[in-house]
Amino acid sequence: MNKKVLLAAPRGYCAGVDRAVVTVEKALDLYGAPVYVRKQIVHNK
């Protein structure tokens, strides 16, 4: 039996992850390193 896998395009992070990454980048610009976060920014669950 042949199966076909369809991949969505474009693929990428969800809006929440994109926003979190931008927020961390802004914090780095404002305050410098290190910047700590309480939980994972990028998740795959």
mmCIF file of C-alpha atoms in Angstrom:
data_model
loop_
_atom_site.group_PDB
_atom_site.id
_atom_site.type_symbol
_atom_site.label_atom_id
_atom_site.label_comp_id
_atom_site.label_asym_id
_atom_site.label_seq_id
_atom_site.Cartn_x
_atom_site.Cartn_y
_atom_site.Cartn_z
ATOM 1 C CA MET A 1 0.000 0.000 0.000
ATOM 2 C CA ASN A 2 1.440 3.361 -1.036
ATOM 3 C CA LYS A 3 0.898 6.296 1.262
ATOM 4 C CA LYS A 4 1.383 9.933 0.469
ATOM 5 C CA VAL A 5 2.618 12.536 2.944
ATOM 6 C CA LEU A 6 1.516 16.098 2.272
ATOM 7 C CA LEU A 7 3.568 18.891 3.800
ATOM 8 C CA ALA A 8 2.041 22.297 4.362
ATOM 9 C CA ALA A 9 3.834 25.216 2.757
ATOM 10 C CA PRO A 10 5.083 27.492 4.037
ATOM 11 C CA ARG A 11 6.027 25.800 7.289
ATOM 12 C CA GLY A 12 7.339 27.661 10.280
ATOM 13 C CA TYR A 13 6.757 28.617 13.861
ATOM 14 C CA CYS A 14 3.356 29.570 15.206
ATOM 15 C CA ALA A 15 2.538 33.247 15.764
ATOM 16 C CA GLY A 16 3.161 32.929 19.504
ATOM 17 C CA VAL A 17 6.684 31.603 18.972
ATOM 18 C CA ASP A 18 7.435 34.301 16.396
ATOM 19 C CA ARG A 19 6.249 36.953 18.859
ATOM 20 C CA ALA A 20 8.303 35.439 21.710
ATOM 21 C CA VAL A 21 11.480 35.412 19.616
ATOM 22 C CA VAL A 22 10.953 39.047 18.625
ATOM 23 C CA THR A 23 10.388 39.954 22.282
ATOM 24 C CA VAL A 24 13.627 38.260 23.352
ATOM 25 C CA GLU A 25 15.528 39.993 20.547
ATOM 26 C CA LYS A 26 14.143 43.364 21.704
ATOM 27 C CA ALA A 27 15.133 42.578 25.298
ATOM 28 C CA LEU A 28 18.667 41.759 24.120
ATOM 29 C CA ASP A 29 18.851 45.077 22.268
ATOM 30 C CA LEU A 30 17.599 47.023 25.302
ATOM 31 C CA TYR A 31 19.328 45.239 28.171
ATOM 32 C CA GLY A 32 22.054 43.090 26.652
ATOM 33 C CA ALA A 33 22.849 39.480 27.446
ATOM 34 C CA PRO A 34 21.953 37.381 29.269
ATOM 35 C CA VAL A 35 18.173 37.323 28.886
ATOM 36 C CA TYR A 36 16.405 34.562 30.789
ATOM 37 C CA VAL A 37 13.012 33.039 29.956
ATOM 38 C CA ARG A 38 10.867 30.946 32.275
ATOM 39 C CA LYS A 39 9.743 28.285 29.793
ATOM 40 C CA GLN A 40 10.633 27.053 26.329
ATOM 41 C CA ILE A 41 10.167 29.623 23.589
ATOM 42 C CA VAL A 42 10.069 27.049 20.809
ATOM 43 C CA HIS A 43 7.911 24.036 21.537
ATOM 44 C CA ASN A 44 6.837 21.069 19.497
ATOM 45 C CA LYS A 45 3.933 19.487 21.321
#
